[in-house]
Amino acid sequence: MTAELTRGQNHPLPRARLEIRVSAGTPVVAGATLGDENGEVHGVERVAHPGTPTLPGLEVSRQAAADHRLAVDLDAVPEAVHRVSVLLALPVGGQGPARFGAVAAPFVAVTGLDGDEVASYTLTGLEAESAVVALELYRRQGAWKVRAVGQGYAGGLAELFTDQNLPEAHRLAGDIQDAVARGLARSVPAPPSRTSDGDRSRPATASAHDPGTAAAHGATGGVPPAPQTDPQGPPAGQTPTAPGQHATPQPYPGTPADSSVSRQPSAATGGGPIDYSHPRRQHGAPPPPPPAAPPAAPGQPAPPVAGDATGWSMEERLYNQVWGMFEDLARTTAAYRSAVDFADSRMEKELDQVLSDPRSRIGGQGDAAREAARARHEQLVAQAGDALDRDVAQLAAEAEVVEPALPMAYARWDSPVWHAYRVPMEIPMAVRLGDLHLSEADRIRIPMLVRLPLERGLWIDSGRAASLDGSYTDPHETRRLGLETAVAHAARLLAVYPAGEFTVHVVDPAGSGTQSLAPLVQTGVLDAPPALGAAGTADVLARLTQRVDLVQMALRGGAPDALPPGLDTSQQLLIVNDFPHGFDDRAVNQLRYLADEGPAVGVHLMLVADREGSAGYGPLLDPLWRSLLRLTPVADDHLADPWVGHAWTYEPSLVPPGSQVLRQVLDQVAAARRSWHR
């Protein structure tokens, strides 16, 4: 029976190998310290955190996430360790909440490797704190117990480490936040939180290998309705809208804190919960649900239906359904991997027991015991594999139904929907930038949908990249593929925006991208030819920097309409090829400024660059790389999901070889732009 602890209570631990599961509802940093009998930590080597995730007997997550699983083996911790303190902290410097009082109360559970809960604790009563000691595993007279602590620190990790008498507390806190920032930079931006008033229900069968698997099949979907707004102006407390941006809706009462790893905080709430309902949705009752699927045979799951999620339109339902599939696959794979890890550790323990007994090391008795341990291991792995196969088969069937139903902005370039392309009248909710998949479910491709307008710039990594088969792509070929990938992404963005609402600028200082840039140049979708040389680069950067300054001043002054006549108020995208070639120190600083300040006022970056080529700048450019979402021109497993942090293989969304669909779409975009400018 699970012991539900309150602050200060303790409970004996019946085993040495444990998992500590954390559910926070928003990305948090999880770590642990190894202390002596007085709770003092004698060095940074006794702290497990995302930068150093593994210590003897302890392993923590490598990135900030809403859910964590920490592995603990109390028999393997050093004898001098008497306390294992589990820490939670909010990431610093991001766009998420800055205090635990602004998010739902974190929940922490101590479980066995089989998932059975031993003790749990909900951390209530937190307000201004940004770091907290959640639990403490402590040794008393040779036995281990768990205590609910809940001690928060408004000064963050630095204050927490100082309280534990850790030398160099501030430096370690900074190192941890740097490691977290690097992890967040590789995470796919999470969608808004889905509320329970619109369940994205699946036939849920609890998987035998993990009690939490059933939850993966009952993920909820939907977006809460937007509050009514005054047609004469923004609601009280809402900041004016930047040109080219949608108005940011105000928080909907009761909406939980968003779990996104990359978002723009509301000025009115100072980083509180945000209502992500589409700004152009009609208010009122939501549209009727999609047609019901044919009844399933008894004992069989219902056949999948496209749009089987809540939303105010089919576009929104499909968006929520795709993200539901993404989360389901992430969690069912996590359950499978956890079950395999449990089977491995159980077999290892049983074999250790056999070897520790001299009477059973040799002879028939020892051989029989080893054979029995391996048989139990194979049975557990097979059981977990069967559950995974069921889940994957259901998701694959759903993907086969959803993919053909996706609208233009969500569809692959080889979809028939592009052959019927017409310039849209409204901006879609999101855009597809590629596909994601895991090795355990290689046949399922999850569309990588990113919300519009873009909240982060994009970095197309044109460095030397290893392919999945272990071979290396030629550096010149990788640079060409990098720019072609950037062109495909830019073309898609141009295609999904209404005429005149999206403008693309290109900087190609060396002129090395002429061939790859031909679709944009020859169709006439660019307002000006690609800028060449240092002078052309400086001119484009100066104009975009001035635009950011002007819009920011107008917004701060409460007069977004008081902009100079002729200022282009559409969304702006700057494609930079072969960075940092052609960039002096001033240009580099301007680029960093655009990356930091541009997205909030409608100026976005798409950098085609090899990070090694800018190594001469040292750490100066580290914030730039972290602020951009890294994509690759070839398949690469560098992106992480925002729930459990799997490394997903990303494949860019490219035009099929020999297809003319890109030119045909851009021709229509160019014609619409010419008509709009008349």
XYZ file of C-alpha atoms in Angstrom:
678
model
C 0.000 0.000 0.000
C 1.322 3.436 -0.939
C 2.182 5.812 1.893
C 0.953 9.314 1.045
C 3.359 11.511 2.980
C 2.907 15.007 4.310
C 5.773 17.366 5.022
C 8.124 15.911 7.653
C 6.718 12.373 7.569
C 8.957 9.386 6.866
C 8.466 5.840 5.650
C 10.756 2.792 5.524
C 12.116 1.694 2.164
C 11.664 -2.044 1.579
C 14.297 -2.385 -1.136
C 17.508 -0.801 -2.335
C 16.811 -0.401 -6.044
C 14.207 2.289 -6.570
C 12.841 4.828 -9.002
C 11.860 8.357 -8.041
C 9.186 9.636 -10.386
C 8.495 13.341 -10.697
C 5.460 14.930 -12.341
C 5.493 18.723 -12.387
C 3.231 19.866 -15.220
C 5.951 22.221 -16.471
C 9.620 21.595 -17.334
C 11.733 21.385 -14.186
C 15.320 20.426 -13.452
C 15.724 17.260 -11.378
C 18.895 16.462 -9.464
C 20.198 14.950 -6.262
C 22.955 15.499 -3.712
C 24.852 12.926 -1.649
C 25.366 14.187 1.903
C 26.881 12.944 5.123
C 25.028 12.240 8.382
C 24.654 16.009 8.942
C 23.350 16.642 5.422
C 26.509 18.424 4.269
C 27.688 17.922 0.684
C 31.478 17.932 0.488
C 32.050 18.717 -3.187
C 30.514 19.184 -6.621
C 31.386 15.551 -7.361
C 28.591 14.618 -4.911
C 25.879 16.365 -6.972
C 24.001 14.617 -9.799
C 22.488 17.048 -12.304
C 21.863 17.307 -16.081
C 25.520 18.154 -16.724
C 26.739 15.195 -14.615
C 23.773 12.821 -14.576
C 25.450 9.700 -13.173
C 27.000 9.075 -9.746
C 27.579 5.777 -7.908
C 24.112 4.426 -7.188
C 22.327 7.385 -8.730
C 21.231 8.587 -12.170
C 19.124 11.663 -12.991
C 17.624 13.106 -16.168
C 19.830 14.882 -18.675
C 17.420 17.742 -19.400
C 14.554 19.719 -17.955
C 11.208 18.006 -18.477
C 7.720 17.882 -17.019
C 8.205 14.228 -16.001
C 11.336 12.545 -14.643
C 12.470 9.101 -13.543
C 15.512 9.029 -11.279
C 17.213 5.666 -10.757
C 18.558 4.916 -7.263
C 20.543 1.914 -6.011
C 21.117 2.491 -2.287
C 23.465 -0.491 -2.066
C 25.814 1.206 -4.545
C 26.121 4.636 -2.907
C 29.387 5.255 -0.988
C 29.417 4.217 2.669
C 30.086 7.827 3.716
C 26.756 8.894 2.212
C 23.882 9.002 4.674
C 21.458 11.303 2.840
C 20.304 11.418 -0.779
C 18.393 14.672 -1.303
C 16.159 14.947 -4.382
C 16.075 18.474 -5.802
C 13.705 20.223 -8.193
C 14.339 23.636 -9.758
C 12.781 25.817 -12.430
C 15.003 26.630 -15.425
C 16.469 30.126 -15.276
C 16.516 32.598 -18.153
C 13.835 30.913 -20.228
C 10.280 31.960 -20.955
C 8.689 29.616 -18.428
C 7.487 30.347 -14.896
C 10.009 31.802 -12.446
C 8.451 30.474 -9.217
C 6.710 27.293 -8.149
C 3.715 29.276 -6.930
C 2.774 29.927 -10.581
C 2.524 26.229 -11.506
C 0.676 23.164 -10.311
C 2.080 21.471 -7.204
C 4.805 18.968 -8.193
C 4.179 15.309 -7.345
C 6.997 12.950 -6.352
C 6.710 9.184 -5.878
C 9.199 6.552 -4.770
C 8.534 3.286 -6.610
C 10.076 -0.095 -7.106
C 11.516 -1.008 -10.481
C 8.223 -2.763 -11.228
C 6.334 0.531 -10.847
C 4.697 -0.243 -7.487
C 4.583 2.914 -5.378
C 6.223 2.846 -1.969
C 5.578 6.451 -0.930
C 4.401 9.672 -2.573
C 4.413 13.348 -1.715
C 2.704 16.381 -3.257
C 4.706 19.587 -2.739
C 2.008 22.069 -1.772
C 2.424 25.518 -0.283
C 5.241 26.730 -2.533
C 5.084 30.392 -3.586
C 8.180 32.453 -4.459
C 10.550 29.476 -4.369
C 12.361 28.470 -7.566
C 14.225 25.470 -6.101
C 13.110 22.882 -3.569
C 14.393 19.812 -1.747
C 11.491 17.469 -2.422
C 12.491 14.214 -0.754
C 15.320 12.861 1.337
C 16.431 9.239 1.434
C 18.383 8.779 4.635
C 20.218 5.951 6.410
C 19.330 5.253 10.039
C 20.863 2.324 11.945
C 21.685 0.517 8.724
C 18.198 0.871 7.229
C 17.016 3.389 4.628
C 13.935 5.574 4.933
C 12.313 8.324 2.851
C 11.257 11.660 4.319
C 9.020 14.304 2.706
C 10.973 17.564 2.997
C 9.430 20.270 0.768
C 12.022 22.909 1.750
C 11.944 25.685 -0.861
C 14.469 28.397 -1.710
C 13.565 31.703 -3.344
C 17.243 32.164 -4.240
C 17.210 29.073 -6.438
C 19.834 26.365 -6.624
C 22.615 28.662 -5.417
C 20.822 29.258 -2.109
C 19.912 25.573 -1.819
C 23.534 24.448 -2.288
C 24.761 27.105 0.116
C 22.363 25.768 2.751
C 23.983 22.334 2.302
C 27.436 23.897 2.857
C 28.507 23.013 -0.665
C 31.690 24.814 -1.779
C 31.350 26.885 -4.968
C 27.559 26.786 -4.739
C 26.981 29.705 -7.121
C 29.343 28.355 -9.772
C 27.706 24.928 -9.683
C 24.222 26.470 -9.947
C 25.367 28.380 -13.034
C 26.875 25.231 -14.578
C 23.611 23.351 -14.042
C 21.529 26.075 -15.676
C 23.950 26.141 -18.639
C 23.529 22.387 -19.043
C 19.753 22.803 -18.840
C 19.809 25.555 -21.485
C 21.720 23.255 -23.822
C 19.152 20.533 -23.239
C 16.188 22.846 -23.829
C 17.778 24.066 -27.052
C 17.432 20.561 -28.491
C 13.850 19.995 -27.310
C 10.882 20.242 -29.637
C 8.650 23.082 -28.361
C 5.751 21.473 -26.532
C 2.132 22.301 -27.408
C -0.172 24.028 -24.942
C -1.422 21.950 -22.031
C -4.433 19.880 -22.871
C -7.262 20.049 -20.380
C -9.532 17.310 -19.163
C -12.700 18.907 -20.555
C -11.977 17.445 -23.958
C -10.460 13.998 -23.702
C -8.618 12.622 -26.667
C -9.803 9.180 -25.725
C -8.322 5.954 -27.017
C -9.361 2.450 -26.064
C -6.983 2.085 -23.142
C -5.536 -1.251 -22.217
C -3.088 -1.084 -19.365
C 0.193 -2.465 -20.543
C 1.529 -5.259 -18.443
C 5.018 -3.860 -18.364
C 4.193 -0.538 -16.723
C 1.197 0.706 -14.757
C 1.531 4.155 -16.264
C 1.191 2.962 -19.839
C -2.572 3.189 -19.754
C -2.265 6.905 -19.152
C -0.419 7.201 -22.418
C -3.489 5.956 -24.220
C -5.856 8.368 -22.527
C -4.003 11.566 -23.273
C -6.359 14.482 -23.380
C -6.530 17.032 -26.123
C -7.989 20.387 -26.890
C -7.618 24.082 -26.262
C -9.781 26.037 -23.832
C -12.080 28.661 -25.323
C -10.638 32.126 -25.639
C -12.049 34.920 -23.509
C -14.278 37.504 -25.158
C -12.473 40.648 -26.203
C -13.615 44.176 -26.813
C -13.685 44.903 -30.555
C -12.677 48.493 -29.844
C -9.285 47.590 -28.376
C -7.275 45.131 -26.345
C -8.565 43.978 -22.986
C -7.392 45.808 -19.909
C -3.873 44.789 -18.977
C -3.044 43.365 -22.397
C -0.120 44.838 -24.275
C -0.652 46.173 -27.794
C 0.056 43.777 -30.608
C 3.213 44.067 -32.684
C 2.777 44.529 -36.426
C 2.602 41.180 -38.138
C 1.799 39.373 -34.871
C -1.448 37.876 -33.604
C -2.792 39.298 -30.386
C -1.758 37.175 -27.416
C -4.962 35.983 -25.727
C -5.233 36.518 -21.997
C -5.295 33.602 -19.556
C -8.456 31.574 -19.445
C -9.660 31.057 -15.856
C -8.637 27.631 -14.659
C -6.162 26.960 -17.435
C -3.193 24.985 -16.048
C 0.351 26.257 -16.438
C 1.745 25.511 -19.857
C 4.365 22.783 -20.116
C 6.068 24.210 -23.164
C 9.840 24.426 -23.222
C 9.744 27.435 -25.485
C 7.013 30.054 -25.255
C 6.395 33.744 -24.973
C 5.135 34.842 -21.564
C 2.110 37.075 -21.307
C 2.992 40.601 -20.328
C -0.124 40.812 -18.236
C 0.648 37.733 -16.189
C 4.416 37.933 -15.989
C 4.978 34.373 -17.142
C 1.767 32.796 -15.813
C -0.515 30.425 -17.719
C -1.286 31.379 -21.297
C -4.402 30.679 -23.330
C -3.228 29.277 -26.645
C -6.588 29.235 -28.396
C -6.283 30.497 -31.929
C -6.653 34.300 -32.055
C -8.847 34.185 -35.162
C -11.268 31.542 -33.896
C -14.914 32.533 -33.782
C -16.154 32.681 -30.194
C -19.114 30.648 -29.169
C -19.913 26.964 -29.150
C -17.273 24.687 -30.657
C -18.074 22.952 -33.928
C -19.582 19.478 -33.817
C -17.230 16.535 -33.368
C -16.015 14.547 -36.374
C -18.175 11.695 -37.662
C -18.167 8.707 -35.371
C -16.158 5.701 -36.407
C -17.951 2.465 -37.297
C -18.581 0.335 -34.222
C -15.724 -1.974 -33.359
C -16.009 -5.700 -32.979
C -16.391 -6.877 -29.381
C -13.019 -6.866 -27.634
C -11.365 -4.894 -30.420
C -10.288 -1.212 -30.294
C -12.382 1.249 -32.255
C -10.964 2.077 -35.714
C -9.090 5.386 -35.773
C -10.671 8.552 -37.144
C -8.902 11.658 -38.438
C -9.684 14.652 -36.238
C -10.384 12.499 -33.167
C -9.478 15.284 -30.722
C -11.098 18.427 -29.420
C -10.761 21.756 -31.202
C -12.614 24.622 -32.788
C -11.959 23.465 -36.335
C -10.719 20.380 -38.131
C -7.289 22.040 -38.385
C -7.107 22.405 -34.621
C -8.400 18.894 -34.009
C -5.744 17.439 -36.281
C -3.069 19.539 -34.580
C -4.106 18.207 -31.171
C -4.367 14.672 -32.520
C -0.845 14.743 -33.960
C 0.578 15.998 -30.656
C -1.435 13.341 -28.835
C 0.142 10.665 -31.040
C 3.571 12.189 -30.361
C 3.040 12.022 -26.601
C 1.532 8.534 -26.703
C 4.487 7.138 -28.636
C 6.965 8.851 -26.308
C 5.333 7.457 -23.185
C 4.687 3.924 -24.438
C 8.321 3.713 -25.569
C 9.453 4.976 -22.166
C 7.374 2.251 -20.518
C 8.941 -0.394 -22.772
C 12.480 0.797 -22.083
C 11.782 0.930 -18.367
C 10.464 -2.634 -18.445
C 13.557 -3.851 -20.299
C 15.804 -2.061 -17.806
C 13.921 -3.732 -14.960
C 14.317 -7.142 -16.599
C 18.043 -6.541 -17.074
C 18.576 -5.412 -13.473
C 16.528 -8.325 -12.126
C 18.531 -10.874 -14.110
C 21.779 -9.228 -13.007
C 20.709 -9.399 -9.368
C 19.678 -13.046 -9.649
C 22.952 -13.965 -11.334
C 24.866 -12.109 -8.607
C 23.036 -14.151 -5.993
C 23.971 -17.362 -7.787
C 27.630 -16.371 -7.986
C 27.751 -15.204 -4.361
C 26.952 -18.715 -3.119
C 30.000 -20.988 -3.496
C 27.766 -24.052 -3.500
C 25.933 -22.949 -6.655
C 28.774 -21.510 -8.709
C 29.535 -24.780 -10.403
C 27.590 -27.861 -11.125
C 24.063 -28.504 -12.260
C 22.395 -26.416 -9.569
C 24.208 -23.234 -10.665
C 23.540 -23.885 -14.343
C 19.839 -24.407 -13.635
C 19.640 -21.172 -11.633
C 21.348 -19.190 -14.393
C 19.082 -20.721 -17.015
C 16.000 -19.864 -14.931
C 17.165 -16.240 -14.530
C 17.664 -15.887 -18.282
C 14.281 -17.470 -18.977
C 12.539 -14.999 -16.626
C 14.418 -12.154 -18.338
C 13.289 -13.302 -21.772
C 9.716 -13.638 -20.527
C 9.652 -10.102 -19.131
C 11.195 -8.620 -22.270
C 8.786 -10.542 -24.490
C 5.845 -9.372 -22.391
C 6.999 -5.758 -22.683
C 7.560 -6.190 -26.416
C 4.033 -7.544 -26.917
C 2.545 -4.543 -25.136
C 4.704 -2.182 -27.201
C 3.691 -3.926 -30.419
C 0.001 -3.492 -29.564
C 0.465 0.199 -28.861
C 2.576 0.769 -31.967
C 0.093 -1.078 -34.172
C -2.721 1.130 -32.895
C -0.682 4.295 -33.447
C 0.384 3.128 -36.913
C -3.248 2.598 -37.883
C -4.080 6.067 -36.622
C -1.152 7.590 -38.529
C -2.360 5.966 -41.763
C -5.717 7.709 -41.327
C -4.401 11.063 -40.110
C -1.624 11.666 -42.657
C -3.896 11.886 -45.759
C -6.281 14.205 -43.883
C -3.679 16.788 -42.908
C -4.178 20.299 -44.295
C -1.590 21.988 -46.474
C 0.497 23.505 -43.659
C 0.781 20.094 -41.945
C 1.210 17.934 -45.059
C 4.373 16.525 -46.614
C 5.551 17.976 -49.903
C 4.483 14.777 -51.700
C 0.883 15.123 -50.490
C -1.783 15.657 -53.200
C -3.048 18.692 -51.249
C -0.148 20.754 -52.661
C -1.300 20.164 -56.241
C -4.524 22.000 -55.411
C -2.659 24.847 -53.705
C -4.270 28.254 -53.382
C -2.850 31.175 -51.410
C -4.567 31.043 -47.985
C -6.630 33.843 -46.498
C -5.679 33.101 -42.881
C -2.532 32.085 -41.026
C -2.603 28.439 -39.875
C -1.969 27.356 -36.306
C 1.285 25.578 -37.098
C 3.599 24.446 -39.860
C 5.348 21.141 -40.519
C 9.147 21.270 -40.450
C 9.877 17.561 -40.770
C 9.173 14.136 -39.283
C 10.204 12.434 -36.043
C 10.519 8.737 -35.269
C 11.980 6.289 -32.741
C 13.894 3.091 -33.388
C 11.282 0.995 -31.534
C 8.572 2.235 -33.929
C 10.431 3.013 -37.124
C 7.322 2.706 -39.308
C 5.562 5.613 -37.546
C 6.489 9.120 -38.649
C 5.198 11.866 -36.375
C 4.816 15.239 -38.141
C 6.920 17.870 -36.368
C 4.446 20.738 -36.075
C 5.721 24.110 -34.833
C 3.332 26.871 -33.797
C 3.050 30.081 -35.799
C 4.279 32.719 -35.575
C 7.654 31.171 -34.838
C 8.806 31.647 -31.252
C 12.424 30.665 -31.950
C 14.743 31.044 -34.884
C 15.933 28.010 -36.853
C 19.480 26.775 -37.271
C 20.075 24.447 -40.227
C 23.288 22.689 -39.215
C 25.478 22.425 -42.306
C 28.437 20.941 -40.449
C 29.928 17.543 -41.032
C 27.165 15.112 -40.087
C 27.183 11.354 -39.680
C 24.377 9.504 -41.415
C 22.387 6.813 -39.653
C 24.346 4.030 -41.377
C 27.628 5.353 -39.960
C 28.941 6.977 -43.147
C 29.785 10.658 -43.386
C 28.330 13.173 -45.804
C 30.770 15.214 -47.866
C 31.117 18.718 -46.295
C 30.335 20.516 -49.575
C 27.313 18.292 -50.095
C 26.116 18.963 -46.542
C 26.328 22.732 -47.069
C 24.323 22.405 -50.285
C 21.727 20.196 -48.570
C 21.583 22.650 -45.664
C 20.661 25.576 -47.900
C 18.180 23.479 -49.894
C 16.531 22.511 -46.617
C 16.357 26.183 -45.627
C 14.778 27.028 -48.992
C 12.163 24.286 -48.536
C 11.275 25.586 -45.057
C 11.121 29.193 -46.289
C 8.939 28.179 -49.235
C 6.538 26.405 -46.916
C 6.315 29.462 -44.651
C 5.676 31.711 -47.654
C 3.006 29.300 -48.881
C 1.029 29.092 -45.629
C 0.881 32.843 -44.959
C -1.607 35.100 -46.758
C -0.221 37.344 -49.493
C 1.780 40.238 -48.126
C 2.005 38.878 -44.572
C 5.405 37.166 -44.823
C 8.621 38.584 -46.286
C 11.899 36.723 -46.827
C 15.350 38.320 -46.925
C 18.470 36.382 -47.920
C 22.089 37.090 -47.002
C 24.639 35.073 -48.994
C 27.939 36.943 -48.475
C 30.089 34.622 -50.618
C 27.459 34.021 -53.292
C 27.915 30.271 -52.815
C 24.213 29.467 -52.664
C 23.134 30.703 -56.081
C 21.975 27.304 -57.329
C 20.124 26.323 -54.175
C 18.459 29.753 -53.884
C 17.212 29.630 -57.486
C 13.592 28.634 -56.596
C 13.219 31.746 -54.424
C 15.026 34.097 -56.812
C 13.592 32.940 -60.134
C 9.966 32.820 -58.981
C 10.161 36.389 -57.645
C 8.989 35.752 -54.081
C 11.891 37.811 -52.702
C 11.556 41.582 -52.457
C 15.255 41.973 -53.275
C 18.039 39.724 -54.607
C 20.213 37.935 -52.027
C 22.625 40.356 -50.343
C 26.270 39.722 -51.251
C 29.500 40.635 -49.479
C 30.070 42.379 -46.180
C 28.376 45.585 -47.363
C 25.180 43.809 -48.409
C 25.133 41.882 -45.148
C 25.528 45.065 -43.099
C 22.708 46.793 -45.016
C 20.166 44.016 -44.437
C 21.081 43.653 -40.767
C 20.847 47.406 -40.221
C 17.355 47.595 -41.756
C 16.004 44.666 -39.741
C 17.609 45.903 -36.529
C 16.025 49.312 -37.078
C 12.651 47.652 -37.657
C 12.915 45.765 -34.350
C 13.849 48.990 -32.536
C 10.964 50.964 -34.037
C 8.340 48.328 -33.269
C 9.619 47.876 -29.715
C 9.480 51.635 -29.085
C 5.953 51.806 -30.475
C 4.799 48.947 -28.266
C 6.418 50.347 -25.147
C 4.846 53.703 -25.846
C 1.416 52.122 -26.233
C 1.099 53.307 -29.844
C 1.581 50.319 -32.172
C -0.044 52.242 -35.038
C 2.394 55.169 -34.785
C 4.999 53.627 -37.071
C 6.735 55.356 -39.971
C 4.766 55.238 -43.227
C 5.973 52.541 -45.559
C 7.319 50.270 -42.814
C 6.707 46.648 -43.777
C 4.578 45.267 -40.960
C 4.538 41.681 -42.211
C 6.433 38.838 -40.569
C 10.099 38.930 -41.611
C 12.413 35.951 -42.145
C 16.152 36.429 -42.613
C 18.007 33.497 -44.193
C 21.756 33.687 -43.562
C 23.898 31.301 -45.603
C 27.375 30.155 -44.614
C 27.564 32.069 -41.321
C 29.944 33.589 -40.101
C 31.493 34.276 -43.515
C 31.153 38.000 -44.285
C 30.292 38.938 -40.684
C 32.410 41.365 -38.663
C 31.991 41.889 -34.906
C 29.263 44.492 -35.378
C 27.294 42.226 -37.705
C 27.608 39.309 -35.272
C 26.214 41.454 -32.439
C 23.329 42.587 -34.644
C 22.549 38.978 -35.505
C 22.498 38.037 -31.823
C 20.185 40.981 -31.166
C 17.782 39.825 -33.874
C 17.810 36.277 -32.483
C 16.967 37.509 -28.974
C 14.557 40.383 -29.650
C 13.249 39.679 -33.140
C 10.664 36.898 -32.630
C 8.564 38.999 -30.238
C 8.099 41.667 -32.926
C 7.898 39.478 -36.014
C 11.541 39.156 -37.149
C 12.858 35.604 -37.392
C 16.211 34.015 -38.231
C 17.059 30.958 -40.292
C 20.784 30.330 -39.990
C 22.561 27.905 -42.333
C 25.851 27.401 -40.544
C 28.526 25.019 -39.340
C 29.173 25.706 -35.672
C 32.800 24.638 -36.007
C 33.311 27.433 -38.530
C 32.582 30.002 -35.824
C 34.827 28.409 -33.195
C 37.056 31.495 -33.274
C 34.355 33.486 -31.474
C 34.608 31.157 -28.464
C 31.711 31.240 -25.985
C 30.445 34.560 -27.382
C 28.078 32.738 -29.740
C 26.897 30.051 -27.304
C 23.719 32.024 -26.441
C 22.993 32.381 -30.170
C 23.160 28.636 -30.820
C 21.035 27.885 -27.767
C 18.360 30.380 -28.804
C 17.829 28.623 -32.155
C 16.073 25.331 -32.827
C 18.690 23.099 -34.457
C 17.540 21.170 -37.528
C 19.635 19.055 -39.878
C 19.578 18.503 -43.654
C 20.003 14.734 -43.134
C 18.391 12.333 -40.684
C 19.816 12.822 -37.200
C 18.732 11.848 -33.672
C 19.374 15.181 -31.940
C 15.877 16.344 -30.965
C 14.156 15.447 -27.694
C 10.487 15.282 -26.795
C 9.254 17.529 -23.952
C 7.791 14.684 -21.851
C 10.435 12.015 -21.229
C 13.388 13.306 -23.258
C 13.838 10.499 -25.809
C 16.331 11.225 -28.585
C 14.118 11.271 -31.706
C 15.426 10.906 -35.232
C 14.554 14.028 -37.197
C 14.091 13.968 -40.971
C 13.633 17.302 -42.793
C 10.600 17.983 -44.935
C 12.075 18.092 -48.452
C 10.589 18.217 -51.930
C 10.749 14.822 -53.706
C 13.490 14.686 -56.403
C 12.210 15.777 -59.787
C 8.984 17.264 -58.396
C 7.871 20.665 -59.676
C 5.490 21.274 -56.801
C 7.825 23.781 -55.106
C 8.094 25.958 -58.230
C 4.352 25.770 -58.864
C 3.537 26.836 -55.298
C 6.079 29.672 -55.314
C 4.770 30.914 -58.686
C 1.314 31.311 -57.133
C 2.789 32.993 -54.050
C 4.698 35.464 -56.251
C 1.595 36.257 -58.328
C -0.433 36.874 -55.174
C 2.292 39.143 -53.784
C 2.355 41.194 -56.992
C -1.433 41.599 -56.884
C -1.291 42.588 -53.214
C 1.383 45.263 -53.809
C -0.570 46.952 -56.596
